[in-house]
Amino acid sequence: MTDADGGRADRLAAENQAVRQRVAELQQEKDERDRQIEALTRRLTEATRGLGDLGLKVAEEALKAEHAEWQAEVMRRRRWWRLGEALTAFRRKPLAVRSYRRLRGALAVKELPAEPAAEAVAPPRPELTINELETLDFPAAIFPAGPVARGDVTAAVVASPVTTAALRYEWRQIDGLGADDWRQSLEQSPEAQPLGLLFVESGAGADLPLAELVAWCRERGIPTVYWDTGDGTADGTGDGAADGTGDGTTDGTVEAAEAFDHVFAVDEAAAARHEDAGLLPFAAQPRLHNPIRGADHGRFPLVYEGSYDERDEPLLAPAPKLGAHFFGDGFPRIYRQRVAPPLAYEKALTARKHYRVLLAAGERQVYEAAAAGVPVVRTSQAEGRDVPWRAGAVAEAPGVGLGPGGPLGPVVTDEVEGRAVLRALLLGDELRDRQAHLALREIHAAHTYRHRVAEILDSVGQGIGRGGGQGGGAWTEPPVSMILPTCRPEQITEALRQVARQQWRPLQLVLVLHGLDIDTSLVEKRAREAGVDEIVVLAADSALTLGGCLNLGIEAADGTYIGKMDDDEVYGPHYVSDLIPAFAYTDAGVVGKLAHYSHLASIGATLLRLPEHEHKYVNYLRGGALLAEGDLMRTYRFADLGQGEDTDLFKRLRADGVLVYASDRFSFITIRHADPARHTWRPDDLELMANATLAFYGLPEEHILF
């Protein structure tokens, strides 16, 4: 590289840093404006409430004055009062004709005036509805076309629109069957891809002859599956019966289910209606429900979706003063200022991400919101309602600290507890983000439609879609290879520990010893003793560049995904397992970290760097925290450079339209040693602190690597 090139690179780096700093400043300004808007909104609401109270006081005083005037008028109309006045006038002028007339008039009976109202009526309070507080126009979610996880399985699906859309990514699907053309649609399935099963959700297909459809499948040996989602309806809330009678009754659900080979239910209550029914809860579809952030993410505090349920009062009562929005119907008048009409499903998916906390959701909403990175709080008052975690169970994950609940979110029992939990989540950004991260991890571990379809196919059996990987019912996790080059023998032991504690399996470590005269067999033995299941140790000449060492690792890697680790960074046990799901809900070829914690050993400070680049598509990632599709890495490889090989890779990927995604900030820490000579990238500590947020002093791994 010439001096001119080096100077140009330095200028571009400085300009890039200035742009990032300006973007961060603009984001801070936007956040401050949002806080000011929220504060003004609260003050406006309080002022409106104050106007109503003042109007009532004015009405009460006016009523008192009216009562006093009425009492005086009643007294004046009494006969004895008027006769007394007439006699007084007669004594003054006994011979006047007017005095006799007054005496005669005083003896006449006069009607008393009407009595005023018993209670004061306040003037109408100015209507201040949610639509007047904010202009809320949420865009509709765009449902991507694919991909399909199990292309070797064909399923005919009769389900609600929500379920139909979610399952479309799990198998080759035939849906939209009509009463007149269902047979023709099913018979068009090619012999090379025969129909594998029929899946019917309760409440769907009211216009279909389900008995005839099931019999048609049985004649051809096609398994049939019935999914009871509650109350004889597809979502547990609407009308329509599964057996086509249209009465929406539970009896119809039971009668319809009896004809199917396999019956599943979303919860124990629904399962009790059937014999030998398996549990199949709702789930999230990562292609539709994901944490990818857009504009105005988390702009508003709280949101409640659905019809009013008095059992949710422990959360609803304190919510208005905390800025909640209610999208639903049936709410008492006291909540009218915060209520808006229900959102269409496509808009609800995007609307949730505009809020920091979701209140008292139904089971389907819990899974979907958790998959979208939105924390959920529920009540324990709804006896018999679908609760996807056991009420009273203490969260096992460290740092949640919100009492009963589980990884999907806390459960509150009364209004006092509800107010405290909501305030804690709204005021504690770290608490809220940790809860969202734990819930997202739980969803991808056990509660996606990939898991549900695998359960269905395992139950159906008959060899359907059991090829493993992403094409079968018996799902197997894809193998991952992590390339770790090192030129520091003192770092090998710690690097092996970082890999060994990863939860993800199968995991292969490709360790490249750069210029180190070490017996590779001894390193392999140490790795297995440390807990590394599979390791490949390569010796690289010291003359080889870092890019060349990484390419050696790529050539030796067997994984479906290939990642890169550094020997002096810190990786939490869930580092790999938290990154893998991003390939399911993004279109990225490379995922990793950009927002991250960085520890400055010189002063013992831990910084949070680039927090605005979390759960977003980006142009580049941290070089020591990236994971890519294996074939992509084998195609692009690294440039033969001693430094800047990561920057070059992302530049080429961007030029070819390959998307790069930055995941969460957790489970990864960069270590900036006191000696800058230990780093290939050498900004001083002051420069780092000037462009980051001081999170804390010390290195609290429990906070970051949970």
XYZ file of C-alpha atoms in Angstrom:
706
model
C 0.000 0.000 0.000
C 1.409 3.423 -1.012
C 1.534 6.437 1.281
C -1.210 8.056 -0.808
C -3.416 5.000 -0.395
C -2.687 4.965 3.302
C -3.572 8.649 3.622
C -6.786 8.137 1.685
C -7.689 5.178 3.873
C -7.087 7.269 6.988
C -9.289 10.064 5.626
C -12.069 7.643 4.741
C -11.813 6.064 8.177
C -12.031 9.490 9.815
C -14.993 10.471 7.637
C -16.697 7.170 8.422
C -16.159 7.734 12.135
C -17.558 11.259 11.862
C -20.643 9.986 10.036
C -21.240 7.299 12.657
C -20.856 9.855 15.408
C -23.327 12.198 13.689
C -25.812 9.345 13.242
C -25.506 8.551 16.931
C -26.068 12.218 17.809
C -29.156 12.372 15.596
C -30.492 9.224 17.226
C -29.971 10.775 20.654
C -31.780 13.926 19.511
C -34.680 11.817 18.208
C -34.856 9.876 21.464
C -34.899 13.145 23.411
C -37.726 14.508 21.239
C -39.674 11.297 21.746
C -39.219 11.629 25.509
C -40.402 15.239 25.336
C -43.461 14.206 23.317
C -44.300 11.505 25.847
C -43.875 13.979 28.718
C -46.089 16.546 26.993
C -48.660 13.853 26.267
C -48.784 12.906 29.939
C -49.087 16.565 30.949
C -51.842 17.097 28.394
C -53.707 14.068 29.715
C -53.361 15.312 33.293
C -54.470 18.788 32.252
C -57.530 17.320 30.555
C -58.319 15.359 33.671
C -57.822 18.541 35.724
C -60.219 20.450 33.481
C -62.838 17.817 34.092
C -62.333 18.015 37.892
C -62.438 21.831 37.816
C -65.602 21.759 35.730
C -67.226 19.518 38.326
C -66.313 21.904 41.143
C -67.742 24.871 39.216
C -70.934 22.911 38.574
C -71.234 22.062 42.276
C -70.854 25.719 43.333
C -73.409 26.798 40.738
C -75.808 24.156 42.024
C -75.393 25.459 45.597
C -76.248 28.970 44.444
C -79.244 27.653 42.536
C -80.485 25.798 45.626
C -80.155 28.957 47.740
C -82.098 30.984 45.185
C -84.778 28.290 44.997
C -85.218 28.225 48.767
C -85.572 32.020 48.832
C -88.155 31.927 46.051
C -90.136 29.190 47.834
C -90.263 31.351 50.969
C -91.406 34.369 49.006
C -94.312 32.368 47.512
C -95.621 31.103 50.862
C -99.093 32.577 51.809
C -98.023 33.697 55.268
C -95.003 35.507 53.783
C -97.119 37.364 51.214
C -99.888 38.114 53.763
C -97.329 39.653 56.137
C -96.039 41.916 53.385
C -99.629 42.920 52.426
C -100.619 43.800 56.075
C -97.480 45.898 56.478
C -98.450 47.874 53.382
C -102.086 48.170 54.581
C -101.023 49.716 57.911
C -99.015 52.303 56.055
C -101.854 53.232 53.682
C -105.191 51.827 54.993
C -107.388 53.874 52.659
C -105.479 53.057 49.452
C -107.235 50.786 46.927
C -103.861 49.148 46.139
C -103.542 47.953 49.745
C -106.871 46.022 49.502
C -105.739 44.429 46.229
C -102.528 43.258 47.836
C -104.451 41.676 50.722
C -106.698 39.844 48.263
C -103.708 38.651 46.206
C -101.869 37.421 49.336
C -104.793 35.124 50.194
C -104.540 33.391 46.737
C -102.531 30.115 46.402
C -99.292 30.337 44.339
C -97.513 27.370 42.712
C -94.044 26.703 44.118
C -91.020 26.698 41.722
C -89.486 23.418 40.550
C -86.727 22.051 42.774
C -83.174 22.062 41.253
C -81.238 18.846 40.557
C -80.008 16.893 43.565
C -76.429 16.473 42.212
C -74.192 18.612 40.083
C -73.481 17.477 36.546
C -69.973 18.194 35.305
C -69.643 19.694 31.837
C -68.425 17.246 29.183
C -64.689 16.653 29.504
C -62.746 17.437 26.313
C -62.410 14.204 24.389
C -58.724 13.316 24.089
C -58.446 10.004 22.274
C -55.417 8.071 21.125
C -55.924 9.244 17.571
C -55.668 12.855 18.752
C -52.611 12.150 20.899
C -50.577 10.473 18.178
C -51.051 9.800 14.519
C -50.678 6.061 14.459
C -50.467 4.593 10.995
C -48.609 1.305 11.168
C -47.494 -0.273 7.900
C -48.699 -3.750 7.040
C -46.171 -6.552 7.379
C -44.863 -8.004 4.137
C -45.011 -11.811 4.092
C -41.894 -13.142 2.308
C -42.290 -15.783 -0.378
C -40.036 -18.411 1.228
C -37.962 -20.425 1.686
C -39.673 -23.726 2.504
C -37.908 -25.747 5.211
C -39.164 -29.212 4.215
C -39.523 -29.310 0.474
C -39.990 -33.077 0.538
C -43.248 -32.908 2.519
C -46.580 -31.885 0.954
C -49.444 -31.030 3.275
C -53.039 -30.037 2.558
C -53.907 -27.357 5.124
C -57.358 -26.183 6.193
C -56.748 -23.549 8.843
C -57.240 -19.942 9.868
C -55.425 -17.337 7.746
C -52.871 -16.799 10.534
C -52.000 -20.480 10.840
C -52.052 -20.974 7.077
C -49.545 -18.160 6.613
C -47.283 -19.473 9.380
C -47.176 -23.073 8.113
C -46.473 -22.099 4.525
C -42.729 -21.885 5.270
C -42.524 -25.339 6.862
C -43.606 -27.641 4.032
C -44.917 -27.675 0.506
C -48.465 -26.565 1.160
C -51.806 -26.904 -0.599
C -54.359 -24.529 0.904
C -57.342 -22.434 -0.117
C -59.411 -25.542 -0.790
C -62.933 -24.792 -1.984
C -66.120 -26.739 -1.424
C -66.377 -27.518 -5.137
C -62.740 -27.947 -6.184
C -60.943 -29.507 -3.178
C -60.760 -32.931 -4.811
C -59.292 -31.510 -7.996
C -56.724 -29.468 -6.035
C -55.520 -32.496 -4.079
C -55.417 -34.839 -7.047
C -53.108 -32.422 -8.879
C -50.282 -33.272 -6.481
C -47.625 -34.910 -8.708
C -46.611 -38.529 -8.157
C -43.040 -37.417 -7.467
C -44.367 -35.268 -4.623
C -47.446 -37.112 -3.301
C -49.694 -35.635 -0.645
C -48.198 -36.493 2.733
C -50.937 -35.488 5.156
C -54.085 -33.456 5.767
C -53.897 -30.836 8.516
C -57.124 -29.216 9.765
C -57.444 -26.541 12.447
C -60.656 -26.295 14.474
C -63.031 -23.602 13.267
C -61.664 -23.639 9.721
C -63.238 -25.159 6.641
C -66.845 -24.495 7.650
C -67.807 -24.622 3.960
C -65.910 -27.848 3.267
C -67.344 -31.390 3.526
C -64.695 -32.393 6.069
C -66.072 -35.906 6.581
C -65.850 -36.565 2.845
C -62.359 -35.005 2.715
C -61.104 -37.182 5.583
C -62.612 -40.308 4.004
C -60.908 -39.454 0.686
C -57.548 -39.268 2.489
C -58.143 -42.521 4.395
C -58.871 -44.399 1.161
C -55.455 -43.336 -0.124
C -53.561 -43.976 3.114
C -52.939 -40.283 3.726
C -52.702 -39.468 7.460
C -55.101 -36.831 8.788
C -54.347 -34.445 11.656
C -56.808 -32.322 13.631
C -55.621 -29.356 15.750
C -58.029 -28.103 18.411
C -57.146 -24.478 19.138
C -60.013 -23.964 21.585
C -63.773 -23.330 21.774
C -64.448 -24.961 18.440
C -62.957 -22.041 16.528
C -59.711 -21.453 14.742
C -58.434 -18.871 17.179
C -60.633 -19.452 20.171
C -62.474 -16.180 19.669
C -64.634 -16.354 16.574
C -67.612 -18.213 15.179
C -67.809 -21.275 13.053
C -67.551 -24.949 13.812
C -65.000 -27.422 12.659
C -67.630 -29.883 11.509
C -69.230 -27.417 9.145
C -72.376 -26.865 11.193
C -71.469 -23.247 11.838
C -72.568 -23.326 15.463
C -69.052 -22.871 16.892
C -69.692 -25.320 19.715
C -67.268 -27.530 21.544
C -69.454 -30.543 20.754
C -68.913 -29.828 17.065
C -65.175 -29.779 17.642
C -65.211 -33.153 19.397
C -67.467 -34.708 16.763
C -65.260 -33.463 13.925
C -62.049 -34.601 15.617
C -63.251 -38.193 16.000
C -62.879 -38.792 12.279
C -59.159 -37.899 12.192
C -56.176 -40.208 12.676
C -54.339 -37.840 15.007
C -55.677 -35.126 17.306
C -53.663 -32.343 18.914
C -54.737 -29.539 21.256
C -53.139 -26.239 22.235
C -53.522 -26.802 25.979
C -54.678 -29.239 28.638
C -58.243 -27.850 28.650
C -58.673 -28.479 24.938
C -56.951 -31.862 25.160
C -59.412 -32.986 27.847
C -62.198 -32.867 25.244
C -60.598 -35.671 23.231
C -59.268 -39.159 23.778
C -55.508 -39.584 23.355
C -54.976 -36.002 22.173
C -51.400 -34.767 22.042
C -50.348 -31.270 23.105
C -49.408 -28.915 20.299
C -49.263 -25.310 21.575
C -49.249 -22.226 19.399
C -45.858 -21.104 18.126
C -43.968 -18.375 16.294
C -42.992 -18.304 12.646
C -39.554 -16.613 12.404
C -40.205 -15.485 8.843
C -43.168 -13.459 10.123
C -42.343 -12.910 13.785
C -38.779 -11.696 14.211
C -36.774 -9.018 16.061
C -35.594 -7.129 12.960
C -35.963 -3.477 13.916
C -37.343 -0.679 11.808
C -38.093 2.998 12.262
C -39.595 4.069 15.623
C -38.723 0.795 17.311
C -39.925 0.949 20.921
C -41.251 4.496 20.531
C -44.320 3.947 22.744
C -44.435 2.414 26.225
C -47.215 -0.202 26.468
C -49.711 -1.905 24.189
C -52.690 -4.199 24.821
C -54.251 -6.199 21.995
C -57.707 -7.728 22.005
C -61.087 -7.349 23.635
C -61.356 -6.115 27.205
C -61.061 -8.813 29.856
C -61.676 -7.798 33.456
C -59.234 -10.506 34.568
C -56.465 -8.327 33.128
C -57.294 -5.395 35.414
C -54.078 -5.843 37.482
C -52.266 -4.633 34.362
C -54.932 -2.492 32.717
C -55.605 -0.294 35.763
C -52.078 1.179 36.064
C -51.422 1.141 32.302
C -53.080 4.440 31.186
C -50.882 6.585 33.439
C -47.865 4.803 31.947
C -48.899 5.741 28.409
C -50.577 2.513 27.285
C -52.477 2.114 24.021
C -55.367 -0.365 23.846
C -56.210 -1.818 20.430
C -59.498 -3.610 20.959
C -63.108 -3.253 21.955
C -65.427 -3.657 24.933
C -63.401 -1.384 27.223
C -65.166 0.553 30.019
C -65.567 4.283 29.438
C -62.814 5.034 31.930
C -60.260 3.779 29.367
C -61.756 5.605 26.382
C -58.868 8.065 26.047
C -56.399 5.257 25.318
C -58.521 2.958 23.118
C -58.291 2.549 19.351
C -59.992 0.021 17.052
C -58.408 -3.434 16.720
C -55.580 -3.685 14.216
C -55.572 -6.003 11.240
C -53.173 -8.904 11.770
C -50.713 -7.636 9.154
C -50.509 -4.273 10.930
C -50.417 -5.774 14.419
C -47.184 -7.569 13.526
C -45.417 -4.282 12.803
C -47.246 -2.270 15.474
C -45.916 -4.457 18.317
C -42.346 -3.453 17.538
C -43.265 0.197 18.132
C -43.892 -0.638 21.802
C -41.567 -1.542 24.647
C -43.903 -3.954 26.466
C -46.946 -6.021 25.437
C -49.667 -6.500 28.068
C -51.731 -9.581 28.909
C -51.560 -11.239 25.511
C -53.234 -14.475 24.475
C -51.004 -17.502 24.009
C -50.542 -17.005 20.267
C -49.609 -13.356 20.858
C -47.123 -14.333 23.573
C -45.098 -16.495 21.215
C -45.305 -14.012 18.362
C -44.328 -10.997 20.486
C -41.466 -12.866 22.160
C -40.149 -13.846 18.727
C -40.355 -10.169 17.736
C -38.198 -9.143 20.693
C -41.050 -7.458 22.576
C -41.264 -8.280 26.325
C -44.614 -9.628 27.512
C -46.315 -9.273 30.916
C -49.401 -11.316 31.828
C -51.746 -11.727 34.753
C -52.381 -14.845 36.808
C -56.061 -13.984 37.304
C -57.257 -15.676 34.137
C -58.057 -19.126 35.513
C -58.339 -21.650 32.724
C -56.804 -19.333 30.152
C -53.921 -20.507 27.961
C -50.709 -19.647 29.804
C -47.593 -20.974 28.074
C -45.655 -21.001 31.340
C -46.562 -22.275 34.761
C -47.923 -19.557 37.051
C -45.787 -19.295 40.154
C -42.658 -20.721 38.552
C -39.634 -18.569 39.292
C -37.609 -17.560 36.283
C -34.462 -19.667 36.110
C -32.456 -17.277 33.967
C -30.261 -14.890 35.986
C -31.081 -11.239 36.152
C -34.795 -11.347 35.357
C -35.784 -10.565 38.937
C -39.479 -9.910 38.307
C -40.969 -12.636 40.456
C -43.246 -15.422 39.152
C -43.103 -16.207 35.493
C -40.639 -17.837 33.157
C -38.346 -17.111 30.227
C -41.293 -15.825 28.188
C -42.074 -13.085 30.712
C -43.327 -12.253 34.215
C -46.814 -12.949 35.584
C -48.433 -10.479 38.012
C -51.184 -11.171 40.547
C -52.549 -7.754 41.527
C -52.517 -4.092 40.583
C -49.695 -3.160 42.972
C -47.436 -5.827 41.525
C -48.546 -4.985 37.995
C -47.651 -1.314 38.390
C -44.246 -2.186 39.860
C -43.381 -4.665 37.091
C -44.451 -2.301 34.319
C -42.516 0.619 35.785
C -39.441 -1.572 36.236
C -39.536 -2.674 32.601
C -40.192 0.810 31.236
C -37.517 2.505 33.323
C -34.908 -0.251 33.037
C -33.606 -0.522 29.491
C -31.156 -3.287 30.401
C -33.818 -5.246 32.289
C -36.221 -4.957 29.377
C -33.626 -5.941 26.774
C -32.448 -8.934 28.807
C -36.024 -10.151 29.232
C -36.637 -9.772 25.502
C -33.419 -11.628 24.714
C -34.225 -14.522 27.058
C -37.703 -14.860 25.566
C -36.323 -14.789 22.017
C -33.830 -17.508 22.952
C -36.623 -19.642 24.430
C -38.756 -19.268 21.302
C -36.022 -20.476 18.972
C -35.112 -23.305 21.334
C -38.576 -24.858 21.499
C -41.504 -22.784 20.216
C -41.324 -22.191 16.482
C -43.528 -23.828 13.867
C -40.432 -25.790 12.864
C -40.699 -27.558 16.230
C -44.464 -28.019 15.938
C -44.288 -29.513 12.449
C -41.506 -31.840 13.568
C -43.820 -33.101 16.359
C -46.632 -33.631 13.871
C -44.458 -35.542 11.417
C -42.947 -37.653 14.185
C -46.466 -38.622 15.301
C -47.689 -39.310 11.773
C -44.651 -41.452 11.029
C -44.817 -43.653 7.943
C -41.424 -42.326 6.851
C -42.770 -38.894 5.961
C -40.088 -36.240 5.816
C -37.659 -38.016 8.136
C -34.529 -37.344 6.170
C -33.072 -35.043 8.819
C -31.754 -31.527 8.430
C -34.085 -28.939 6.999
C -35.909 -31.439 4.836
C -37.322 -33.876 7.339
C -39.510 -34.307 10.344
C -36.662 -35.584 12.538
C -34.889 -32.248 12.595
C -31.134 -32.224 13.103
C -29.200 -29.081 13.966
C -26.797 -27.925 11.224
C -23.086 -28.379 12.002
C -21.042 -25.243 12.641
C -17.300 -24.749 12.133
C -15.490 -21.972 14.001
C -12.113 -20.834 12.641
C -9.763 -19.491 15.288
C -6.292 -18.317 14.218
C -3.707 -17.532 16.910
C -0.097 -16.480 17.061
C -0.019 -16.310 20.875
C 0.628 -19.638 22.636
C -0.448 -18.171 25.982
C -3.980 -17.655 24.589
C -4.579 -21.215 23.414
C -5.924 -22.566 26.700
C -8.427 -19.737 27.098
C -9.435 -19.938 23.440
C -10.169 -23.650 23.824
C -12.294 -22.891 26.895
C -14.304 -20.296 24.963
C -15.157 -22.865 22.293
C -15.759 -25.788 24.648
C -18.425 -23.961 26.649
C -20.582 -23.264 23.612
C -24.046 -24.808 23.933
C -24.377 -25.436 20.200
C -23.669 -28.917 18.903
C -22.409 -30.211 16.521
C -19.524 -27.705 16.683
C -16.144 -28.064 15.002
C -13.104 -25.969 15.950
C -10.538 -25.271 13.270
C -7.525 -23.929 15.177
C -4.831 -22.341 13.005
C -1.447 -22.036 14.735
C 0.153 -19.055 13.008
C 3.937 -19.307 13.209
C 3.883 -21.427 16.377
C 6.200 -24.382 16.800
C 3.766 -26.554 18.770
C 2.944 -30.231 18.389
C -0.561 -30.235 16.870
C -1.402 -33.617 18.450
C -0.806 -32.179 21.918
C -3.121 -29.263 21.124
C -5.783 -31.701 19.936
C -5.474 -33.640 23.185
C -5.778 -30.451 25.277
C -8.847 -29.445 23.262
C -10.633 -32.743 23.882
C -9.761 -32.575 27.570
C -11.270 -29.073 27.648
C -14.529 -30.377 26.153
C -14.133 -29.604 22.433
C -15.852 -32.510 20.645
C -14.312 -32.044 17.207
C -11.108 -30.170 16.421
C -8.815 -29.697 13.470
C -5.400 -28.156 14.253
C -3.474 -26.610 11.370
C 0.087 -25.282 11.379
C 0.618 -22.138 9.314
C 3.946 -20.565 8.448
C 4.655 -17.186 10.062
C 5.072 -15.666 6.588
C 1.438 -16.374 5.793
C -0.946 -13.430 6.155
C -3.929 -13.489 8.508
C -6.208 -13.747 5.477
C -4.223 -16.737 4.270
C -4.529 -18.421 7.676
C -8.286 -17.925 7.632
C -8.504 -19.450 4.159
C -6.644 -22.520 5.416
C -9.343 -22.803 8.070
C -12.128 -22.451 5.495
C -10.644 -25.260 3.417
C -10.592 -27.558 6.458
C -14.052 -26.590 7.784
C -16.881 -29.088 7.329
C -19.762 -27.053 8.771
C -22.948 -25.891 7.106
C -22.048 -22.572 8.706
C -18.541 -21.194 9.155
C -17.646 -18.578 11.755
C -14.589 -16.663 12.867
C -13.406 -16.174 16.443
C -10.498 -14.226 17.938
C -8.197 -15.649 20.574
C -8.466 -12.666 22.925
C -12.223 -11.982 22.891
C -14.783 -13.358 25.352
C -17.711 -15.472 24.109
C -20.681 -16.547 26.213
C -22.041 -20.116 26.180
C -24.958 -19.070 23.926
C -22.835 -17.087 21.469
C -23.263 -19.538 18.567
C -26.774 -20.712 19.467
C -28.017 -17.108 19.599
C -26.631 -16.346 16.126
C -27.892 -19.421 14.264
C -31.632 -18.475 14.418
C -30.932 -15.243 12.537
C -30.495 -17.306 9.374
C -34.115 -18.459 9.794
C -35.679 -15.001 10.085
C -33.414 -12.882 7.858
C -32.241 -13.031 4.256
C -28.643 -12.494 5.362
C -25.723 -14.625 4.267
C -23.619 -13.402 7.191
C -24.750 -12.651 10.757
C -22.822 -11.483 13.799
C -22.249 -8.607 16.200
C -21.874 -4.897 15.640
C -23.418 -3.507 18.826
C -21.190 -4.938 21.547
C -19.495 -4.435 24.897
C -15.828 -3.512 24.949
C -13.640 -3.723 28.064
C -10.737 -1.252 28.395
C -8.158 -3.014 30.522
C -6.150 0.208 30.981
C -8.851 1.845 33.143
C -11.105 -1.119 33.949
C -14.121 0.368 32.110
C -16.627 -1.556 30.007
C -18.210 0.385 27.154
C -21.319 -0.244 25.094
C -20.386 0.505 21.506
C -22.715 1.088 18.541
C -25.939 0.250 20.427
C -28.018 1.617 17.569
C -26.830 -1.251 15.340
C -28.696 -4.110 16.982
C -31.102 -6.444 15.166
C -30.539 -4.588 11.900
C -29.098 -5.124 8.453
C -25.669 -3.443 8.357
C -22.670 -3.015 6.070
C -20.088 -4.727 8.248
C -19.635 -6.671 11.508
C -17.005 -7.182 14.162
C -14.306 -9.348 12.628
C -14.185 -11.626 15.658
C -17.937 -12.104 15.790
C -19.253 -13.275 12.451
C -20.963 -16.434 11.242
C -21.727 -17.120 7.590
C -23.214 -19.716 5.305
C -20.457 -22.240 4.670
C -20.721 -22.259 0.885
C -20.653 -18.469 0.828
C -17.390 -18.397 2.806
C -15.901 -21.080 0.570
C -16.758 -18.935 -2.448
C -15.626 -15.522 -1.223
C -12.797 -16.467 1.164
C -10.591 -13.757 2.654
C -8.173 -11.497 0.866
C -4.477 -12.252 1.308
C -3.987 -9.375 3.744
C -2.268 -8.986 7.097
C -5.016 -6.683 8.320
C -8.281 -5.317 6.947
C -9.275 -8.735 5.592
C -12.708 -8.429 7.252
C -13.315 -4.982 5.743
C -12.392 -6.304 2.312
C -14.747 -9.266 2.681
C -17.735 -7.096 3.611
C -16.950 -4.689 0.778
C -17.098 -7.534 -1.757
C -20.229 -8.994 -0.194
C -21.960 -5.625 -0.301
C -21.003 -5.129 -3.945
C -22.631 -8.462 -4.797
C -25.800 -7.755 -2.836
C -25.157 -10.253 -0.031
C -26.990 -9.074 3.092
C -25.261 -8.787 6.460
C -27.216 -8.788 9.719
C -26.170 -7.550 13.163
C -27.802 -9.527 15.961
C -27.992 -8.659 19.681
C -25.176 -7.176 21.812
C -25.001 -9.989 24.359
C -22.710 -13.042 24.724
C -19.666 -11.250 23.313
C -17.024 -8.897 24.765
C -14.057 -7.363 23.028
C -11.006 -6.921 25.249
C -8.822 -3.869 24.674
C -5.525 -4.622 26.353
C -3.467 -1.926 27.992
C -0.720 -2.569 25.447
C -2.095 -1.378 22.073
C 0.615 -3.333 20.258
C -1.395 -6.502 20.977
C -4.106 -5.390 18.525
C -4.129 -5.158 14.738
C -6.658 -2.300 15.028
C -5.215 0.299 17.408
C -7.491 3.194 18.348
C -6.591 4.674 21.709
C -8.902 4.307 24.708
C -9.892 7.969 24.642
C -11.141 7.655 21.055
C -13.191 4.598 21.992
C -14.736 6.309 25.018
C -15.586 9.395 22.954
C -17.742 7.257 20.667
C -19.368 4.858 23.123
C -21.437 4.733 26.303
C -19.797 3.856 29.601
C -21.828 0.882 30.797
C -19.990 0.080 34.033
C -16.560 -0.377 35.578
C -15.205 -3.869 35.859
C -16.062 -6.871 33.700
C -19.424 -8.267 34.874
C -19.605 -11.357 32.676
C -22.885 -12.398 34.338
C -24.536 -9.309 32.873
C -23.313 -9.877 29.324
C -22.720 -13.601 28.893
C -25.913 -15.021 30.416
